Amino acid sequence: MNLLNLIKTYRYFLLIILFDLIITIFHPDTGLTIFKYTAGNFAEMLAIIPPIFLLLGLLDVWVPRETIIRYLGEGSGLKGIVLSIVLGAAAAGPLYGAFPVAAVMAKKGTKYRNIIIFLCSWATLKIPMFLFEMSALGIKFALTRWLVNVPGILAIAYFIDRLIDAEDKAEFYRRQMANP
Amino acid sequence: MFTLFLYLLALGGLVFSFIKDRQKTKMAVMKGWKAFTNILPDFAVVLALIGIMLTYLSPHTIATLVGKSSGFWGMLASSIVGSITLIPGFVAFPLAKSLLDRGAGIMQMAVFVSTLMMVGVVTAPLESRYFGKKETILRNSLSYVFSFIVAIIIGMVVGS
């Protein structure tokens, strides 16, 4: 019964693994490469995700909603925008690490536009990544990209904020609040 | 290096929290664990998809796809490859550099790097689980269009 539930929960994942296995039967080299990369992805995820979720749990328990609202909520203005950029840029790791963080930020009352700003900043403004980009592609390339990205992110966040109606936003916040 | 910092921060927070309030700490760990197991099924799917994607779109394949093509079609090809692939920066930047050295255009590489970081086709199911379909489509398509603007500006600044 319990096993059945587990299989049901992971059915899509299991289907992909089945697909990988079929490939392995017909093209062993390709199949093994897929498994090697998949295992590598899991290793990377497991390396970066535990501290993120642990911090999220701590944040959820210790930081009062009022604090987040004051710094990132409605009426946080320019301060909230800057803080969202800084929080995103200070991060490292793939974009999927940003999703759960943004979800808890929403749960605590972060303004919708600031959530999107945070998400986009994490995607493309990451400072550790910037340093690496600079050494590989040159300071002109990296710096131009970074500087153009800041207003670009603000514009993208503005449009998304305008284009998603109040009802969808309310539903998004409701879903985050319903999470444990 | 950053991962280590993250671990130190999390462990430090955990110890500090434990000293202040054991019950609250227990709650925090439970919440973190629950949030993780809630999303793990979707996570697993995305990671498995990335495994397939990396195999079929290896750096070598990418090089032949977007390497020598130029002009608008080259940019379009680079942007599509950048949107679909999800390769870490420490692989992507040297790859872009080596393609540049082998004659790829600066705008093509800029759009490749930008879409790589901002647009995530394989992670879209996961993003949608958190933020809904509308946000996912909007953020990714706006980022896609924006990547071309970034590329053109980089082309003007670096190319000249």
Short mmCIF file of C-alpha atoms in Angstrom, two decimals:
data_model
loop_
_atom_site.label_atom_id
_atom_site.label_comp_id
_atom_site.label_asym_id
_atom_site.label_seq_id
_atom_site.Cartn_x
_atom_site.Cartn_y
_atom_site.Cartn_z
CA MET A 1 0.00 0.00 0.00
CA ASN A 2 2.72 2.39 1.06
CA LEU A 3 4.90 1.26 -1.83
CA LEU A 4 2.01 1.78 -4.21
CA ASN A 5 1.68 5.36 -3.02
CA LEU A 6 5.38 5.90 -3.48
CA ILE A 7 5.23 4.57 -7.03
CA LYS A 8 2.28 6.80 -7.78
CA THR A 9 4.03 9.89 -6.41
CA TYR A 10 7.15 9.21 -8.46
CA ARG A 11 5.40 7.86 -11.56
CA TYR A 12 6.79 10.47 -13.97
CA PHE A 13 10.28 10.04 -12.62
CA LEU A 14 9.99 6.25 -12.89
CA LEU A 15 8.73 6.57 -16.47
CA ILE A 16 11.79 8.58 -17.43
CA ILE A 17 14.08 6.04 -15.75
CA LEU A 18 12.28 3.30 -17.68
CA PHE A 19 12.89 5.26 -20.88
CA ASP A 20 16.57 5.57 -19.91
CA LEU A 21 16.76 1.82 -19.34
CA ILE A 22 15.27 1.10 -22.75
CA ILE A 23 17.87 3.38 -24.33
CA THR A 24 20.58 1.59 -22.36
CA ILE A 25 19.47 -1.75 -23.82
CA PHE A 26 19.75 -0.51 -27.39
CA HIS A 27 22.56 2.04 -26.99
CA PRO A 28 24.55 1.09 -23.89
CA ASP A 29 27.01 3.98 -24.21
CA THR A 30 24.33 6.66 -24.52
CA GLY A 31 22.27 5.09 -21.75
CA LEU A 32 25.19 4.95 -19.36
CA THR A 33 26.00 8.59 -20.11
CA ILE A 34 22.42 9.53 -19.26
CA PHE A 35 22.63 7.66 -15.95
CA LYS A 36 26.00 9.23 -15.20
CA TYR A 37 24.61 12.75 -15.76
CA THR A 38 21.39 12.00 -13.87
CA ALA A 39 23.37 10.72 -10.88
CA GLY A 40 25.59 13.80 -11.12
CA ASN A 41 22.51 16.05 -11.08
CA PHE A 42 21.19 14.34 -7.98
CA ALA A 43 24.56 14.66 -6.29
CA GLU A 44 24.65 18.38 -7.11
CA MET A 45 21.10 18.87 -5.91
CA LEU A 46 21.69 16.94 -2.70
CA ALA A 47 24.79 19.02 -2.03
CA ILE A 48 23.06 22.38 -2.27
CA ILE A 49 19.46 21.69 -1.27
CA PRO A 50 19.69 20.50 2.39
CA PRO A 51 21.13 23.75 3.76
CA ILE A 52 18.63 25.77 1.70
CA PHE A 53 15.65 23.90 3.10
CA LEU A 54 17.11 23.95 6.60
CA LEU A 55 17.55 27.72 6.39
CA LEU A 56 14.03 28.01 5.01
CA GLY A 57 12.65 26.11 7.98
CA LEU A 58 14.55 28.32 10.39
CA LEU A 59 13.45 31.45 8.55
CA ASP A 60 9.87 30.29 8.64
CA VAL A 61 9.95 29.69 12.40
CA TRP A 62 12.07 32.61 13.56
CA VAL A 63 11.48 35.57 11.26
CA PRO A 64 8.15 37.24 12.00
CA ARG A 65 5.88 37.99 9.08
CA GLU A 66 5.85 41.65 10.10
CA THR A 67 9.61 41.94 9.52
CA ILE A 68 9.43 40.56 5.99
CA ILE A 69 6.43 42.73 5.18
CA ARG A 70 8.27 45.81 6.42
CA TYR A 71 11.34 45.11 4.25
CA LEU A 72 9.85 43.36 1.22
CA GLY A 73 6.08 43.71 1.39
CA GLU A 74 3.60 46.21 0.01
CA GLY A 75 4.90 49.70 0.61
CA SER A 76 8.52 48.57 0.93
CA GLY A 77 9.20 50.70 -2.14
CA LEU A 78 12.73 51.21 -3.41
CA LYS A 79 14.20 49.56 -0.32
CA GLY A 80 12.28 46.37 -1.12
CA ILE A 81 13.40 46.40 -4.75
CA VAL A 82 17.07 46.87 -3.85
CA LEU A 83 16.90 44.22 -1.16
CA SER A 84 15.30 41.73 -3.58
CA ILE A 85 18.10 42.30 -6.09
CA VAL A 86 20.79 41.97 -3.41
CA LEU A 87 19.27 38.77 -2.01
CA GLY A 88 19.09 37.20 -5.46
CA ALA A 89 22.57 38.33 -6.52
CA ALA A 90 24.13 37.02 -3.31
CA ALA A 91 22.87 33.54 -4.07
CA ALA A 92 24.58 30.71 -5.84
CA GLY A 93 23.43 27.50 -7.37
CA PRO A 94 20.96 26.71 -10.11
CA LEU A 95 17.67 28.56 -10.53
CA TYR A 96 15.67 25.69 -9.07
CA GLY A 97 17.20 26.56 -5.70
CA ALA A 98 15.45 29.92 -5.87
CA PHE A 99 11.93 28.50 -6.19
CA PRO A 100 11.48 27.23 -2.61
CA VAL A 101 13.15 30.36 -1.23
CA ALA A 102 10.76 32.58 -3.17
CA ALA A 103 7.85 30.46 -1.97
CA VAL A 104 8.71 31.07 1.69
CA MET A 105 9.27 34.76 0.95
CA ALA A 106 5.75 34.84 -0.47
CA LYS A 107 4.36 33.03 2.53
CA LYS A 108 5.89 35.68 4.76
CA GLY A 109 4.24 38.51 2.85
CA THR A 110 6.77 39.57 0.23
CA LYS A 111 5.23 41.72 -2.48
CA TYR A 112 4.65 39.88 -5.77
CA ARG A 113 6.84 42.16 -7.85
CA ASN A 114 9.72 41.73 -5.41
CA ILE A 115 9.42 37.95 -5.63
CA ILE A 116 9.85 38.12 -9.40
CA ILE A 117 12.77 40.54 -9.04
CA PHE A 118 14.40 38.13 -6.60
CA LEU A 119 13.82 35.19 -8.96
CA CYS A 120 15.29 36.98 -11.99
CA SER A 121 18.25 38.29 -9.98
CA TRP A 122 19.04 34.78 -8.79
CA ALA A 123 18.85 33.56 -12.39
CA THR A 124 21.26 36.01 -13.90
CA LEU A 125 22.94 38.41 -11.46
CA LYS A 126 24.67 35.90 -9.18
CA ILE A 127 27.93 37.44 -8.00
CA PRO A 128 29.99 34.19 -7.86
CA MET A 129 28.88 33.48 -11.42
CA PHE A 130 29.68 37.04 -12.47
CA LEU A 131 33.29 36.67 -11.29
CA PHE A 132 33.60 33.48 -13.28
CA GLU A 133 32.03 35.03 -16.36
CA MET A 134 34.46 37.93 -16.10
CA SER A 135 37.49 35.67 -16.11
CA ALA A 136 36.19 33.60 -19.04
CA LEU A 137 34.59 36.17 -21.31
CA GLY A 138 36.19 39.41 -20.21
CA ILE A 139 35.21 42.28 -17.97
CA LYS A 140 33.49 44.24 -20.76
CA PHE A 141 31.20 41.35 -21.63
CA ALA A 142 30.30 40.43 -18.06
CA LEU A 143 29.88 43.97 -16.80
CA THR A 144 27.73 45.05 -19.75
CA ARG A 145 25.50 42.02 -19.31
CA TRP A 146 25.17 42.66 -15.57
CA LEU A 147 24.40 46.35 -15.96
CA VAL A 148 21.85 45.83 -18.74
CA ASN A 149 20.24 43.06 -16.72
CA VAL A 150 19.34 45.26 -13.74
CA PRO A 151 16.89 47.54 -15.60
CA GLY A 152 15.83 44.54 -17.69
CA ILE A 153 14.85 42.58 -14.60
CA LEU A 154 12.91 45.54 -13.24
CA ALA A 155 11.05 45.82 -16.54
CA ILE A 156 10.31 42.09 -16.68
CA ALA A 157 9.08 42.11 -13.06
CA TYR A 158 6.92 45.16 -13.78
CA PHE A 159 5.29 43.50 -16.79
CA ILE A 160 4.68 40.20 -15.02
CA ASP A 161 3.24 42.09 -12.06
CA ARG A 162 0.87 43.96 -14.37
CA LEU A 163 -0.06 41.00 -16.58
CA ILE A 164 -0.94 38.54 -13.82
CA ASP A 165 -4.31 39.46 -12.43
CA ALA A 166 -5.15 39.87 -8.77
CA GLU A 167 -7.06 36.61 -8.65
CA ASP A 168 -4.10 34.52 -9.82
CA LYS A 169 -1.84 36.30 -7.36
CA ALA A 170 -4.26 35.69 -4.51
CA GLU A 171 -4.36 32.03 -5.49
CA PHE A 172 -0.54 31.91 -5.50
CA TYR A 173 -0.34 33.40 -2.01
CA ARG A 174 -3.12 31.11 -0.76
CA ARG A 175 -1.18 28.09 -1.99
CA GLN A 176 2.00 29.21 -0.21
CA MET A 177 0.10 29.87 3.01
CA ALA A 178 -1.43 26.41 2.86
CA ASN A 179 2.04 24.84 2.84
CA PRO A 180 3.23 23.55 6.20
CA MET B 1 33.13 27.30 -1.84
CA PHE B 2 29.72 28.95 -1.68
CA THR B 3 28.11 25.64 -0.79
CA LEU B 4 30.44 25.46 2.20
CA PHE B 5 29.33 28.94 3.26
CA LEU B 6 25.72 27.86 2.90
CA TYR B 7 26.34 24.83 5.10
CA LEU B 8 28.11 26.89 7.75
CA LEU B 9 25.23 29.37 7.73
CA ALA B 10 22.62 26.64 8.03
CA LEU B 11 24.49 24.74 10.75
CA GLY B 12 25.26 27.95 12.65
CA GLY B 13 21.60 28.91 12.47
CA LEU B 14 20.59 25.45 13.60
CA VAL B 15 22.89 25.52 16.64
CA PHE B 16 21.84 29.05 17.56
CA SER B 17 18.18 28.14 17.18
CA PHE B 18 18.65 24.98 19.25
CA ILE B 19 20.18 26.94 22.12
CA LYS B 20 17.38 29.48 22.07
CA ASP B 21 14.40 27.17 21.67
CA ARG B 22 14.46 23.41 21.19
CA GLN B 23 10.79 23.12 20.30
CA LYS B 24 10.96 25.80 17.62
CA THR B 25 14.10 24.23 16.17
CA LYS B 26 12.38 20.89 15.89
CA MET B 27 9.52 22.61 14.09
CA ALA B 28 11.94 24.35 11.71
CA VAL B 29 13.64 21.08 10.76
CA MET B 30 10.27 19.40 10.26
CA LYS B 31 9.08 22.26 8.06
CA GLY B 32 12.24 22.17 5.98
CA TRP B 33 12.01 18.41 5.56
CA LYS B 34 8.34 18.56 4.64
CA ALA B 35 8.92 21.30 2.05
CA PHE B 36 11.70 19.18 0.58
CA THR B 37 9.76 15.92 0.37
CA ASN B 38 6.76 17.77 -1.05
CA ILE B 39 8.73 18.97 -4.04
CA LEU B 40 11.08 15.99 -4.44
CA PRO B 41 8.89 14.11 -6.97
CA ASP B 42 8.95 17.13 -9.32
CA PHE B 43 12.61 17.72 -8.60
CA ALA B 44 13.44 14.13 -9.52
CA VAL B 45 11.66 14.49 -12.86
CA VAL B 46 13.54 17.67 -13.73
CA LEU B 47 16.92 16.19 -12.75
CA ALA B 48 16.25 13.08 -14.82
CA LEU B 49 15.23 15.23 -17.80
CA ILE B 50 18.41 17.26 -17.45
CA GLY B 51 20.38 14.00 -17.49
CA ILE B 52 18.89 13.14 -20.90
CA MET B 53 19.30 16.69 -22.15
CA LEU B 54 23.00 16.82 -21.19
CA THR B 55 23.63 13.56 -23.01
CA TYR B 56 22.08 14.63 -26.28
CA LEU B 57 23.17 18.27 -26.08
CA SER B 58 26.75 17.81 -24.97
CA PRO B 59 29.17 20.75 -25.25
CA HIS B 60 30.45 19.08 -28.41
CA THR B 61 26.97 18.98 -29.97
CA ILE B 62 26.29 22.55 -28.91
CA ALA B 63 29.54 23.64 -30.53
CA THR B 64 28.50 22.17 -33.88
CA LEU B 65 24.98 23.62 -33.52
CA VAL B 66 25.81 27.23 -32.75
CA GLY B 67 29.53 27.44 -33.38
CA LYS B 68 29.97 28.73 -36.87
CA SER B 69 26.50 29.96 -37.66
CA SER B 70 26.18 33.71 -37.66
CA GLY B 71 23.67 36.43 -38.28
CA PHE B 72 20.12 36.32 -37.04
CA TRP B 73 19.72 32.58 -37.65
CA GLY B 74 22.82 31.95 -35.58
CA MET B 75 21.34 33.99 -32.78
CA LEU B 76 18.06 32.12 -33.06
CA ALA B 77 19.84 28.77 -32.91
CA SER B 78 21.97 29.90 -29.93
CA SER B 79 18.92 31.18 -28.10
CA ILE B 80 17.03 27.92 -28.58
CA VAL B 81 19.98 25.84 -27.40
CA GLY B 82 20.47 28.22 -24.47
CA SER B 83 16.82 27.99 -23.46
CA ILE B 84 16.68 24.22 -23.54
CA THR B 85 20.02 23.38 -22.02
CA LEU B 86 20.78 23.75 -18.38
CA ILE B 87 24.51 23.61 -17.97
CA PRO B 88 26.32 25.16 -15.03
CA GLY B 89 28.22 28.42 -15.53
CA PHE B 90 31.62 26.87 -15.02
CA VAL B 91 31.00 24.75 -18.13
CA ALA B 92 29.03 27.33 -20.12
CA PHE B 93 31.43 30.28 -19.89
CA PRO B 94 34.56 28.41 -21.05
CA LEU B 95 32.42 26.80 -23.76
CA ALA B 96 31.27 30.22 -24.99
CA LYS B 97 34.87 31.43 -24.81
CA SER B 98 36.18 28.53 -26.90
CA LEU B 99 33.39 29.04 -29.44
CA LEU B 100 34.30 32.72 -29.66
CA ASP B 101 37.92 31.77 -30.27
CA ARG B 102 36.77 29.45 -33.04
CA GLY B 103 34.91 32.18 -34.85
CA ALA B 104 31.43 32.38 -33.29
CA GLY B 105 29.94 35.87 -33.10
CA ILE B 106 29.79 37.87 -29.87
CA MET B 107 26.03 38.44 -30.14
CA GLN B 108 25.38 34.74 -30.68
CA MET B 109 27.36 33.89 -27.57
CA ALA B 110 25.72 36.66 -25.55
CA VAL B 111 22.24 35.43 -26.39
CA PHE B 112 23.38 31.89 -25.60
CA VAL B 113 24.70 32.85 -22.15
CA SER B 114 21.68 35.03 -21.37
CA THR B 115 19.03 32.48 -22.32
CA LEU B 116 21.03 29.78 -20.56
CA MET B 117 20.76 31.67 -17.29
CA MET B 118 17.31 33.24 -17.58
CA VAL B 119 15.19 30.82 -19.61
CA GLY B 120 14.57 27.31 -18.33
CA VAL B 121 12.51 24.98 -20.47
CA VAL B 122 13.39 21.84 -18.52
CA THR B 123 12.81 23.52 -15.17
CA ALA B 124 9.47 24.97 -16.32
CA PRO B 125 7.39 22.15 -14.75
CA LEU B 126 9.04 22.85 -11.41
CA GLU B 127 8.61 26.60 -11.73
CA SER B 128 4.98 26.08 -12.66
CA ARG B 129 4.42 23.98 -9.52
CA TYR B 130 5.55 26.90 -7.38
CA PHE B 131 4.35 29.92 -9.34
CA GLY B 132 1.66 28.69 -11.70
CA LYS B 133 1.55 28.36 -15.47
CA LYS B 134 1.00 32.04 -16.26
CA GLU B 135 4.03 33.27 -14.33
CA THR B 136 6.21 30.52 -15.82
CA ILE B 137 5.22 31.32 -19.40
CA LEU B 138 5.49 35.08 -18.87
CA ARG B 139 8.83 35.05 -17.07
CA ASN B 140 10.43 32.69 -19.55
CA SER B 141 9.13 34.37 -22.69
CA LEU B 142 9.92 37.89 -21.46
CA SER B 143 13.41 36.71 -20.47
CA TYR B 144 13.80 35.14 -23.89
CA VAL B 145 12.98 38.37 -25.71
CA PHE B 146 15.11 40.37 -23.29
CA SER B 147 18.10 38.11 -24.01
CA PHE B 148 18.13 39.41 -27.59
CA ILE B 149 18.19 43.00 -26.36
CA VAL B 150 21.09 42.15 -24.03
CA ALA B 151 22.92 40.46 -26.89
CA ILE B 152 22.54 43.42 -29.22
CA ILE B 153 23.82 45.82 -26.55
CA ILE B 154 26.76 43.55 -25.73
CA GLY B 155 27.46 43.32 -29.45
CA MET B 156 27.62 47.11 -29.65
CA VAL B 157 29.77 47.54 -26.54
CA VAL B 158 32.17 44.63 -26.88
CA GLY B 159 32.15 44.30 -30.66
CA SER B 160 33.25 47.86 -31.36
#
